[in-house]
Amino acid sequence: MMDLSAEYNNRAMVPDHQDIIARWHRDAAAFRAARGGECDIAYGARARNKVDLFHPASGDARGPLIVYIHGGYWRSFDKSIFSHVAGPANDAGFEVAVPGYTLCPEVSVADIIDEMRQCCLFLGQRTGKRMVVTGHSAGGHLAAALAATDWQAYGARPDLIQACLSISGLFDLRPLMATAYNDDLRLSPADALAASPLMWPMPNKIPFDSWVGAAESFEFRRQARSLAAAWAGAGLACRYEEVPGHNHFSIGDLPAEAEHPLTRRLLQLAEG
């Protein structure tokens, strides 16, 4: 029988994860010091309902807004650790939003999905732009949830989301009920189903990419494949990629690397 606790325990699988996370802190702080940006713009009423906007140095941004959503199993991390992922997109002329959200167990995963929808509605009104959504781990799940949202039901343009690139996302949350993470997530069977994009209809015919590290656990690779396969079956243009040599944490470095195929693909999706 598969040990789900081991399969979903990325920190145990990556002994140097603390070094990688420390690098994210340093790189994000250095990026803000060098590039500036509009930080802590309120999009909602809760304390962590803030979003950072990073603008191209060249002036007016072109194309859609790129939205990067951080991970941390919906229960840790903060947007301030990931400012540097905006670098390649800014250099290519795109504006980048890095939102924060309230963490479990203060709120539920469903609440976080709603906060990210609220953020996108706010950003759409503020910028007048469509969006390409991306994110790592829990952020990959949230990006997919936004891609699968019926935006007309929220009074927004139906094509608010132009494309989605999920990095190491989880799309079926039911296995997490068997892990210690559920002490914070507090998922019931009904909650897990309701918060799993794999179980949702897909109202938007947009490009969807699912990327994952080839050195990640079987379950993370299975999860990444699952949604790409399901949505391809629904008629979407889907792409699944395993990145050689990368684990769950090292793949989080890639959006800040301008020449990596993952970043080039994100910019390609933004080009439309």
PDB file of C-alpha atoms in Angstrom:
ATOM      1  CA  MET A   1       0.000   0.000   0.000  1.00  0.00           C
ATOM      2  CA  MET A   2       1.258   3.469  -0.859  1.00  0.00           C
ATOM      3  CA  ASP A   3       2.450   5.596   2.065  1.00  0.00           C
ATOM      4  CA  LEU A   4       0.571   8.815   1.305  1.00  0.00           C
ATOM      5  CA  SER A   5       2.201  10.673   4.182  1.00  0.00           C
ATOM      6  CA  ALA A   6       5.619  10.008   2.641  1.00  0.00           C
ATOM      7  CA  GLU A   7       4.464  10.764  -0.907  1.00  0.00           C
ATOM      8  CA  TYR A   8       3.208  14.211   0.067  1.00  0.00           C
ATOM      9  CA  ASN A   9       6.030  15.119   2.482  1.00  0.00           C
ATOM     10  CA  ASN A  10       8.215  17.179   0.168  1.00  0.00           C
ATOM     11  CA  ARG A  11      10.444  18.537   2.926  1.00  0.00           C
ATOM     12  CA  ALA A  12      11.460  15.030   3.958  1.00  0.00           C
ATOM     13  CA  MET A  13      12.210  14.162   0.318  1.00  0.00           C
ATOM     14  CA  VAL A  14      14.433  17.224  -0.224  1.00  0.00           C
ATOM     15  CA  PRO A  15      17.073  17.455   2.547  1.00  0.00           C
ATOM     16  CA  ASP A  16      18.348  20.854   1.394  1.00  0.00           C
ATOM     17  CA  HIS A  17      14.901  22.461   1.192  1.00  0.00           C
ATOM     18  CA  GLN A  18      15.806  24.974   3.909  1.00  0.00           C
ATOM     19  CA  ASP A  19      18.722  26.261   1.827  1.00  0.00           C
ATOM     20  CA  ILE A  20      16.448  26.671  -1.198  1.00  0.00           C
ATOM     21  CA  ILE A  21      13.818  28.539   0.826  1.00  0.00           C
ATOM     22  CA  ALA A  22      16.491  30.806   2.315  1.00  0.00           C
ATOM     23  CA  ARG A  23      17.638  31.609  -1.232  1.00  0.00           C
ATOM     24  CA  TRP A  24      14.077  32.566  -2.182  1.00  0.00           C
ATOM     25  CA  HIS A  25      13.988  35.012   0.742  1.00  0.00           C
ATOM     26  CA  ARG A  26      17.291  36.580  -0.305  1.00  0.00           C
ATOM     27  CA  ASP A  27      16.504  36.766  -3.999  1.00  0.00           C
ATOM     28  CA  ALA A  28      13.044  38.246  -3.426  1.00  0.00           C
ATOM     29  CA  ALA A  29      14.367  40.941  -1.076  1.00  0.00           C
ATOM     30  CA  ALA A  30      17.176  41.800  -3.492  1.00  0.00           C
ATOM     31  CA  PHE A  31      14.716  42.049  -6.384  1.00  0.00           C
ATOM     32  CA  ARG A  32      12.456  44.465  -4.499  1.00  0.00           C
ATOM     33  CA  ALA A  33      15.468  46.557  -3.455  1.00  0.00           C
ATOM     34  CA  ALA A  34      16.659  46.791  -7.052  1.00  0.00           C
ATOM     35  CA  ARG A  35      13.378  47.037  -8.938  1.00  0.00           C
ATOM     36  CA  GLY A  36      10.845  48.490  -6.489  1.00  0.00           C
ATOM     37  CA  GLY A  37       7.187  47.819  -7.253  1.00  0.00           C
ATOM     38  CA  GLU A  38       3.808  48.581  -5.734  1.00  0.00           C
ATOM     39  CA  CYS A  39       3.602  46.389  -2.648  1.00  0.00           C
ATOM     40  CA  ASP A  40       0.781  45.512  -0.264  1.00  0.00           C
ATOM     41  CA  ILE A  41      -2.130  46.768  -2.351  1.00  0.00           C
ATOM     42  CA  ALA A  42      -5.302  45.679  -0.551  1.00  0.00           C
ATOM     43  CA  TYR A  43      -7.722  43.598  -2.615  1.00  0.00           C
ATOM     44  CA  GLY A  44      -9.882  42.368   0.275  1.00  0.00           C
ATOM     45  CA  ALA A  45     -10.700  42.830   3.948  1.00  0.00           C
ATOM     46  CA  ARG A  46      -8.421  40.234   5.579  1.00  0.00           C
ATOM     47  CA  ALA A  47      -4.915  41.117   6.722  1.00  0.00           C
ATOM     48  CA  ARG A  48      -3.160  38.971   4.097  1.00  0.00           C
ATOM     49  CA  ASN A  49      -5.447  40.100   1.256  1.00  0.00           C
ATOM     50  CA  LYS A  50      -2.650  42.091  -0.331  1.00  0.00           C
ATOM     51  CA  VAL A  51      -1.043  41.926  -3.758  1.00  0.00           C
ATOM     52  CA  ASP A  52       2.312  43.203  -5.056  1.00  0.00           C
ATOM     53  CA  LEU A  53       2.568  44.611  -8.590  1.00  0.00           C
ATOM     54  CA  PHE A  54       5.878  44.693 -10.434  1.00  0.00           C
ATOM     55  CA  HIS A  55       6.167  46.793 -13.590  1.00  0.00           C
ATOM     56  CA  PRO A  56       8.536  46.648 -16.561  1.00  0.00           C
ATOM     57  CA  ALA A  57      11.382  49.139 -16.341  1.00  0.00           C
ATOM     58  CA  SER A  58      10.689  50.189 -19.921  1.00  0.00           C
ATOM     59  CA  GLY A  59       7.388  51.861 -19.020  1.00  0.00           C
ATOM     60  CA  ASP A  60       3.930  50.762 -20.141  1.00  0.00           C
ATOM     61  CA  ALA A  61       3.344  47.031 -19.857  1.00  0.00           C
ATOM     62  CA  ARG A  62       2.149  45.060 -22.846  1.00  0.00           C
ATOM     63  CA  GLY A  63      -0.165  42.095 -23.172  1.00  0.00           C
ATOM     64  CA  PRO A  64      -1.888  40.376 -20.267  1.00  0.00           C
ATOM     65  CA  LEU A  65      -1.074  40.586 -16.582  1.00  0.00           C
ATOM     66  CA  ILE A  66       0.892  37.588 -15.292  1.00  0.00           C
ATOM     67  CA  VAL A  67      -0.281  36.415 -11.851  1.00  0.00           C
ATOM     68  CA  TYR A  68       2.088  34.226  -9.804  1.00  0.00           C
ATOM     69  CA  ILE A  69       0.569  32.465  -6.750  1.00  0.00           C
ATOM     70  CA  HIS A  70       2.876  31.134  -4.054  1.00  0.00           C
ATOM     71  CA  GLY A  71       2.750  27.663  -2.532  1.00  0.00           C
ATOM     72  CA  GLY A  72       3.207  26.283   0.976  1.00  0.00           C
ATOM     73  CA  TYR A  73       0.402  23.690   1.270  1.00  0.00           C
ATOM     74  CA  TRP A  74      -2.092  26.543   1.778  1.00  0.00           C
ATOM     75  CA  ARG A  75      -0.658  26.848   5.308  1.00  0.00           C
ATOM     76  CA  SER A  76       2.739  28.588   5.069  1.00  0.00           C
ATOM     77  CA  PHE A  77       4.894  31.110   3.200  1.00  0.00           C
ATOM     78  CA  ASP A  78       4.086  34.626   2.071  1.00  0.00           C
ATOM     79  CA  LYS A  79       4.071  36.553  -1.187  1.00  0.00           C
ATOM     80  CA  SER A  80       7.168  38.488  -0.126  1.00  0.00           C
ATOM     81  CA  ILE A  81       9.339  35.384  -0.618  1.00  0.00           C
ATOM     82  CA  PHE A  82       8.598  35.242  -4.357  1.00  0.00           C
ATOM     83  CA  SER A  83       8.974  38.785  -5.714  1.00  0.00           C
ATOM     84  CA  HIS A  84      11.945  37.745  -7.861  1.00  0.00           C
ATOM     85  CA  VAL A  85       9.854  35.500 -10.098  1.00  0.00           C
ATOM     86  CA  ALA A  86       8.620  38.726 -11.715  1.00  0.00           C
ATOM     87  CA  GLY A  87      12.060  39.457 -13.175  1.00  0.00           C
ATOM     88  CA  PRO A  88      11.979  37.622 -16.524  1.00  0.00           C
ATOM     89  CA  ALA A  89       8.414  38.701 -17.302  1.00  0.00           C
ATOM     90  CA  ASN A  90       9.159  42.326 -16.385  1.00  0.00           C
ATOM     91  CA  ASP A  91      12.223  42.231 -18.617  1.00  0.00           C
ATOM     92  CA  ALA A  92      10.009  40.933 -21.433  1.00  0.00           C
ATOM     93  CA  GLY A  93       7.607  43.867 -20.969  1.00  0.00           C
ATOM     94  CA  PHE A  94       4.882  42.232 -18.860  1.00  0.00           C
ATOM     95  CA  GLU A  95       3.435  43.397 -15.564  1.00  0.00           C
ATOM     96  CA  VAL A  96       3.405  40.752 -12.802  1.00  0.00           C
ATOM     97  CA  ALA A  97       1.119  40.428  -9.778  1.00  0.00           C
ATOM     98  CA  VAL A  98       2.158  38.343  -6.758  1.00  0.00           C
ATOM     99  CA  PRO A  99      -0.829  37.990  -4.399  1.00  0.00           C
ATOM    100  CA  GLY A 100      -0.957  36.873  -0.795  1.00  0.00           C
ATOM    101  CA  TYR A 101      -3.792  34.983   0.852  1.00  0.00           C
ATOM    102  CA  THR A 102      -4.988  33.950   4.281  1.00  0.00           C
ATOM    103  CA  LEU A 103      -3.530  30.629   5.437  1.00  0.00           C
ATOM    104  CA  CYS A 104      -5.096  27.476   6.832  1.00  0.00           C
ATOM    105  CA  PRO A 105      -6.256  26.750   9.496  1.00  0.00           C
ATOM    106  CA  GLU A 106      -7.483  30.339   9.902  1.00  0.00           C
ATOM    107  CA  VAL A 107      -9.522  29.775   6.746  1.00  0.00           C
ATOM    108  CA  SER A 108     -10.370  26.791   4.551  1.00  0.00           C
ATOM    109  CA  VAL A 109      -8.912  25.905   1.156  1.00  0.00           C
ATOM    110  CA  ALA A 110     -12.268  26.899  -0.354  1.00  0.00           C
ATOM    111  CA  ASP A 111     -11.906  30.304   1.294  1.00  0.00           C
ATOM    112  CA  ILE A 112      -8.448  30.716  -0.256  1.00  0.00           C
ATOM    113  CA  ILE A 113      -9.855  29.901  -3.695  1.00  0.00           C
ATOM    114  CA  ASP A 114     -12.466  32.604  -3.125  1.00  0.00           C
ATOM    115  CA  GLU A 115      -9.763  35.073  -2.059  1.00  0.00           C
ATOM    116  CA  MET A 116      -7.805  34.422  -5.251  1.00  0.00           C
ATOM    117  CA  ARG A 117     -10.971  34.967  -7.295  1.00  0.00           C
ATOM    118  CA  GLN A 118     -11.519  38.224  -5.435  1.00  0.00           C
ATOM    119  CA  CYS A 119      -7.941  39.232  -6.206  1.00  0.00           C
ATOM    120  CA  CYS A 120      -8.343  38.526  -9.924  1.00  0.00           C
ATOM    121  CA  LEU A 121     -11.584  40.500 -10.064  1.00  0.00           C
ATOM    122  CA  PHE A 122      -9.778  43.389  -8.347  1.00  0.00           C
ATOM    123  CA  LEU A 123      -6.817  43.178 -10.704  1.00  0.00           C
ATOM    124  CA  GLY A 124      -9.077  42.993 -13.740  1.00  0.00           C
ATOM    125  CA  GLN A 125     -10.885  46.159 -12.674  1.00  0.00           C
ATOM    126  CA  ARG A 126      -7.645  47.951 -11.783  1.00  0.00           C
ATOM    127  CA  THR A 127      -5.653  47.093 -14.896  1.00  0.00           C
ATOM    128  CA  GLY A 128      -8.298  46.329 -17.511  1.00  0.00           C
ATOM    129  CA  LYS A 129      -6.185  43.347 -18.505  1.00  0.00           C
ATOM    130  CA  ARG A 130      -6.747  39.660 -19.022  1.00  0.00           C
ATOM    131  CA  MET A 131      -4.470  37.360 -17.042  1.00  0.00           C
ATOM    132  CA  VAL A 132      -2.121  34.438 -17.378  1.00  0.00           C
ATOM    133  CA  VAL A 133      -2.127  32.586 -14.059  1.00  0.00           C
ATOM    134  CA  THR A 134       0.727  30.490 -12.741  1.00  0.00           C
ATOM    135  CA  GLY A 135       1.892  29.225  -9.375  1.00  0.00           C
ATOM    136  CA  HIS A 136       3.888  26.570  -7.569  1.00  0.00           C
ATOM    137  CA  SER A 137       2.507  23.690  -5.465  1.00  0.00           C
ATOM    138  CA  ALA A 138      -0.580  25.016  -3.647  1.00  0.00           C
ATOM    139  CA  GLY A 139      -0.221  27.991  -5.979  1.00  0.00           C
ATOM    140  CA  GLY A 140      -0.436  25.620  -8.931  1.00  0.00           C
ATOM    141  CA  HIS A 141      -3.702  24.283  -7.529  1.00  0.00           C
ATOM    142  CA  LEU A 142      -5.036  27.817  -7.072  1.00  0.00           C
ATOM    143  CA  ALA A 143      -3.993  28.824 -10.590  1.00  0.00           C
ATOM    144  CA  ALA A 144      -5.905  25.844 -12.003  1.00  0.00           C
ATOM    145  CA  ALA A 145      -8.925  26.746  -9.874  1.00  0.00           C
ATOM    146  CA  LEU A 146      -8.886  30.232 -11.394  1.00  0.00           C
ATOM    147  CA  ALA A 147      -8.543  28.776 -14.895  1.00  0.00           C
ATOM    148  CA  ALA A 148     -11.625  26.638 -14.261  1.00  0.00           C
ATOM    149  CA  THR A 149     -13.735  29.432 -12.770  1.00  0.00           C
ATOM    150  CA  ASP A 150     -16.892  30.550 -14.568  1.00  0.00           C
ATOM    151  CA  TRP A 151     -16.087  34.253 -14.477  1.00  0.00           C
ATOM    152  CA  GLN A 152     -19.441  35.283 -15.916  1.00  0.00           C
ATOM    153  CA  ALA A 153     -21.005  34.054 -12.674  1.00  0.00           C
ATOM    154  CA  TYR A 154     -18.956  36.753 -10.917  1.00  0.00           C
ATOM    155  CA  GLY A 155     -19.946  39.517 -13.312  1.00  0.00           C
ATOM    156  CA  ALA A 156     -16.599  39.504 -15.113  1.00  0.00           C
ATOM    157  CA  ARG A 157     -15.655  38.915 -18.727  1.00  0.00           C
ATOM    158  CA  PRO A 158     -15.725  35.171 -19.458  1.00  0.00           C
ATOM    159  CA  ASP A 159     -12.190  35.248 -20.867  1.00  0.00           C
ATOM    160  CA  LEU A 160     -10.633  36.980 -17.838  1.00  0.00           C
ATOM    161  CA  ILE A 161      -8.028  34.194 -17.671  1.00  0.00           C
ATOM    162  CA  GLN A 162      -6.093  33.817 -20.918  1.00  0.00           C
ATOM    163  CA  ALA A 163      -3.961  30.774 -20.029  1.00  0.00           C
ATOM    164  CA  CYS A 164      -2.653  28.771 -17.075  1.00  0.00           C
ATOM    165  CA  LEU A 165       0.713  27.198 -16.277  1.00  0.00           C
ATOM    166  CA  SER A 166       0.669  25.145 -13.088  1.00  0.00           C
ATOM    167  CA  ILE A 167       3.951  24.084 -11.461  1.00  0.00           C
ATOM    168  CA  SER A 168       3.773  20.951  -9.257  1.00  0.00           C
ATOM    169  CA  GLY A 169       0.097  21.523  -8.586  1.00  0.00           C
ATOM    170  CA  LEU A 170      -2.308  19.293  -6.668  1.00  0.00           C
ATOM    171  CA  PHE A 171      -5.723  18.931  -8.257  1.00  0.00           C
ATOM    172  CA  ASP A 172      -7.361  16.123  -6.255  1.00  0.00           C
ATOM    173  CA  LEU A 173      -7.149  16.969  -2.555  1.00  0.00           C
ATOM    174  CA  ARG A 174      -8.690  13.757  -1.235  1.00  0.00           C
ATOM    175  CA  PRO A 175      -5.326  12.004  -0.594  1.00  0.00           C
ATOM    176  CA  LEU A 176      -4.312  14.826   1.744  1.00  0.00           C
ATOM    177  CA  MET A 177      -6.970  13.731   4.217  1.00  0.00           C
ATOM    178  CA  ALA A 178      -4.686  10.779   5.057  1.00  0.00           C
ATOM    179  CA  THR A 179      -1.729  13.035   5.916  1.00  0.00           C
ATOM    180  CA  ALA A 180      -0.754  15.232   8.844  1.00  0.00           C
ATOM    181  CA  TYR A 181      -1.327  18.283   6.662  1.00  0.00           C
ATOM    182  CA  ASN A 182      -5.028  17.816   7.237  1.00  0.00           C
ATOM    183  CA  ASP A 183      -4.550  18.935  10.846  1.00  0.00           C
ATOM    184  CA  ASP A 184      -4.379  22.427   9.342  1.00  0.00           C
ATOM    185  CA  LEU A 185      -6.364  21.940   6.136  1.00  0.00           C
ATOM    186  CA  ARG A 186      -9.293  20.290   7.951  1.00  0.00           C
ATOM    187  CA  LEU A 187     -10.665  18.771   4.780  1.00  0.00           C
ATOM    188  CA  SER A 188     -13.748  16.602   5.037  1.00  0.00           C
ATOM    189  CA  PRO A 189     -14.534  14.293   2.091  1.00  0.00           C
ATOM    190  CA  ALA A 190     -17.050  16.855   0.834  1.00  0.00           C
ATOM    191  CA  ASP A 191     -14.583  19.719   1.289  1.00  0.00           C
ATOM    192  CA  ALA A 192     -11.829  17.869  -0.565  1.00  0.00           C
ATOM    193  CA  LEU A 193     -14.101  17.142  -3.520  1.00  0.00           C
ATOM    194  CA  ALA A 194     -15.378  20.718  -3.665  1.00  0.00           C
ATOM    195  CA  ALA A 195     -11.838  22.157  -3.655  1.00  0.00           C
ATOM    196  CA  SER A 196     -10.429  19.782  -6.308  1.00  0.00           C
ATOM    197  CA  PRO A 197     -10.328  21.251  -9.837  1.00  0.00           C
ATOM    198  CA  LEU A 198     -10.038  17.724 -11.221  1.00  0.00           C
ATOM    199  CA  MET A 199     -13.671  17.250 -10.213  1.00  0.00           C
ATOM    200  CA  TRP A 200     -14.933  20.485 -11.732  1.00  0.00           C
ATOM    201  CA  PRO A 201     -16.364  21.178 -15.150  1.00  0.00           C
ATOM    202  CA  MET A 202     -13.992  23.202 -17.297  1.00  0.00           C
ATOM    203  CA  PRO A 203     -15.934  26.208 -18.616  1.00  0.00           C
ATOM    204  CA  ASN A 204     -13.042  28.017 -20.311  1.00  0.00           C
ATOM    205  CA  LYS A 205     -11.340  26.772 -23.473  1.00  0.00           C
ATOM    206  CA  ILE A 206      -7.869  28.100 -22.715  1.00  0.00           C
ATOM    207  CA  PRO A 207      -4.350  26.662 -22.942  1.00  0.00           C
ATOM    208  CA  PHE A 208      -3.358  24.718 -19.823  1.00  0.00           C
ATOM    209  CA  ASP A 209       0.169  23.558 -18.964  1.00  0.00           C
ATOM    210  CA  SER A 210       1.084  21.294 -16.048  1.00  0.00           C
ATOM    211  CA  TRP A 211       4.805  21.118 -15.197  1.00  0.00           C
ATOM    212  CA  VAL A 212       6.397  19.007 -12.467  1.00  0.00           C
ATOM    213  CA  GLY A 213       9.893  17.956 -11.450  1.00  0.00           C
ATOM    214  CA  ALA A 214      10.991  14.549 -12.673  1.00  0.00           C
ATOM    215  CA  ALA A 215      12.533  13.977  -9.215  1.00  0.00           C
ATOM    216  CA  GLU A 216       9.259  14.627  -7.383  1.00  0.00           C
ATOM    217  CA  SER A 217       7.227  11.869  -5.750  1.00  0.00           C
ATOM    218  CA  PHE A 218       5.020   9.510  -7.714  1.00  0.00           C
ATOM    219  CA  GLU A 219       1.937  11.224  -6.327  1.00  0.00           C
ATOM    220  CA  PHE A 220       2.991  14.730  -7.345  1.00  0.00           C
ATOM    221  CA  ARG A 221       3.786  13.514 -10.839  1.00  0.00           C
ATOM    222  CA  ARG A 222       0.493  11.622 -11.015  1.00  0.00           C
ATOM    223  CA  GLN A 223      -1.413  14.690  -9.852  1.00  0.00           C
ATOM    224  CA  ALA A 224       0.301  16.872 -12.449  1.00  0.00           C
ATOM    225  CA  ARG A 225      -0.587  14.414 -15.218  1.00  0.00           C
ATOM    226  CA  SER A 226      -4.154  13.937 -14.062  1.00  0.00           C
ATOM    227  CA  LEU A 227      -5.561  17.374 -14.767  1.00  0.00           C
ATOM    228  CA  ALA A 228      -3.722  17.801 -18.062  1.00  0.00           C
ATOM    229  CA  ALA A 229      -5.160  14.467 -19.214  1.00  0.00           C
ATOM    230  CA  ALA A 230      -8.678  15.245 -17.980  1.00  0.00           C
ATOM    231  CA  TRP A 231      -8.808  18.691 -19.533  1.00  0.00           C
ATOM    232  CA  ALA A 232      -7.260  17.471 -22.781  1.00  0.00           C
ATOM    233  CA  GLY A 233     -10.165  15.039 -22.897  1.00  0.00           C
ATOM    234  CA  ALA A 234     -12.504  18.020 -22.546  1.00  0.00           C
ATOM    235  CA  GLY A 235     -10.979  19.621 -25.624  1.00  0.00           C
ATOM    236  CA  LEU A 236      -8.393  21.968 -24.140  1.00  0.00           C
ATOM    237  CA  ALA A 237      -4.913  22.493 -25.540  1.00  0.00           C
ATOM    238  CA  CYS A 238      -2.992  20.859 -22.675  1.00  0.00           C
ATOM    239  CA  ARG A 239       0.693  20.210 -22.150  1.00  0.00           C
ATOM    240  CA  TYR A 240       2.364  18.041 -19.509  1.00  0.00           C
ATOM    241  CA  GLU A 241       6.079  18.378 -18.814  1.00  0.00           C
ATOM    242  CA  GLU A 242       8.403  16.616 -16.372  1.00  0.00           C
ATOM    243  CA  VAL A 243      11.524  18.719 -15.779  1.00  0.00           C
ATOM    244  CA  PRO A 244      14.620  16.491 -15.522  1.00  0.00           C
ATOM    245  CA  GLY A 245      16.740  16.806 -12.403  1.00  0.00           C
ATOM    246  CA  HIS A 246      14.305  18.932 -10.412  1.00  0.00           C
ATOM    247  CA  ASN A 247      12.568  18.170  -7.126  1.00  0.00           C
ATOM    248  CA  HIS A 248       9.595  19.909  -5.547  1.00  0.00           C
ATOM    249  CA  PHE A 249      11.652  22.821  -4.230  1.00  0.00           C
ATOM    250  CA  SER A 250      14.251  23.294  -6.956  1.00  0.00           C
ATOM    251  CA  ILE A 251      11.524  23.568  -9.595  1.00  0.00           C
ATOM    252  CA  GLY A 252      10.338  26.625  -7.671  1.00  0.00           C
ATOM    253  CA  ASP A 253      13.533  28.381  -8.794  1.00  0.00           C
ATOM    254  CA  LEU A 254      12.710  28.104 -12.483  1.00  0.00           C
ATOM    255  CA  PRO A 255      10.193  30.946 -12.993  1.00  0.00           C
ATOM    256  CA  ALA A 256      13.010  33.365 -12.089  1.00  0.00           C
ATOM    257  CA  GLU A 257      15.354  31.877 -14.720  1.00  0.00           C
ATOM    258  CA  ALA A 258      14.781  33.750 -17.961  1.00  0.00           C
ATOM    259  CA  GLU A 259      16.267  31.104 -20.267  1.00  0.00           C
ATOM    260  CA  HIS A 260      14.628  28.031 -18.791  1.00  0.00           C
ATOM    261  CA  PRO A 261      12.018  26.366 -21.044  1.00  0.00           C
ATOM    262  CA  LEU A 262       9.378  26.715 -18.297  1.00  0.00           C
ATOM    263  CA  THR A 263       9.818  30.486 -18.195  1.00  0.00           C
ATOM    264  CA  ARG A 264       9.964  30.747 -21.972  1.00  0.00           C
ATOM    265  CA  ARG A 265       6.716  28.780 -22.138  1.00  0.00           C
ATOM    266  CA  LEU A 266       5.042  31.097 -19.610  1.00  0.00           C
ATOM    267  CA  LEU A 267       6.035  34.106 -21.716  1.00  0.00           C
ATOM    268  CA  GLN A 268       4.828  32.333 -24.841  1.00  0.00           C
ATOM    269  CA  LEU A 269       1.418  31.875 -23.211  1.00  0.00           C
ATOM    270  CA  ALA A 270       1.420  35.572 -22.333  1.00  0.00           C
ATOM    271  CA  GLU A 271       2.209  36.435 -25.945  1.00  0.00           C
ATOM    272  CA  GLY A 272      -1.007  34.608 -26.824  1.00  0.00           C
TER     273      GLY A 272
END
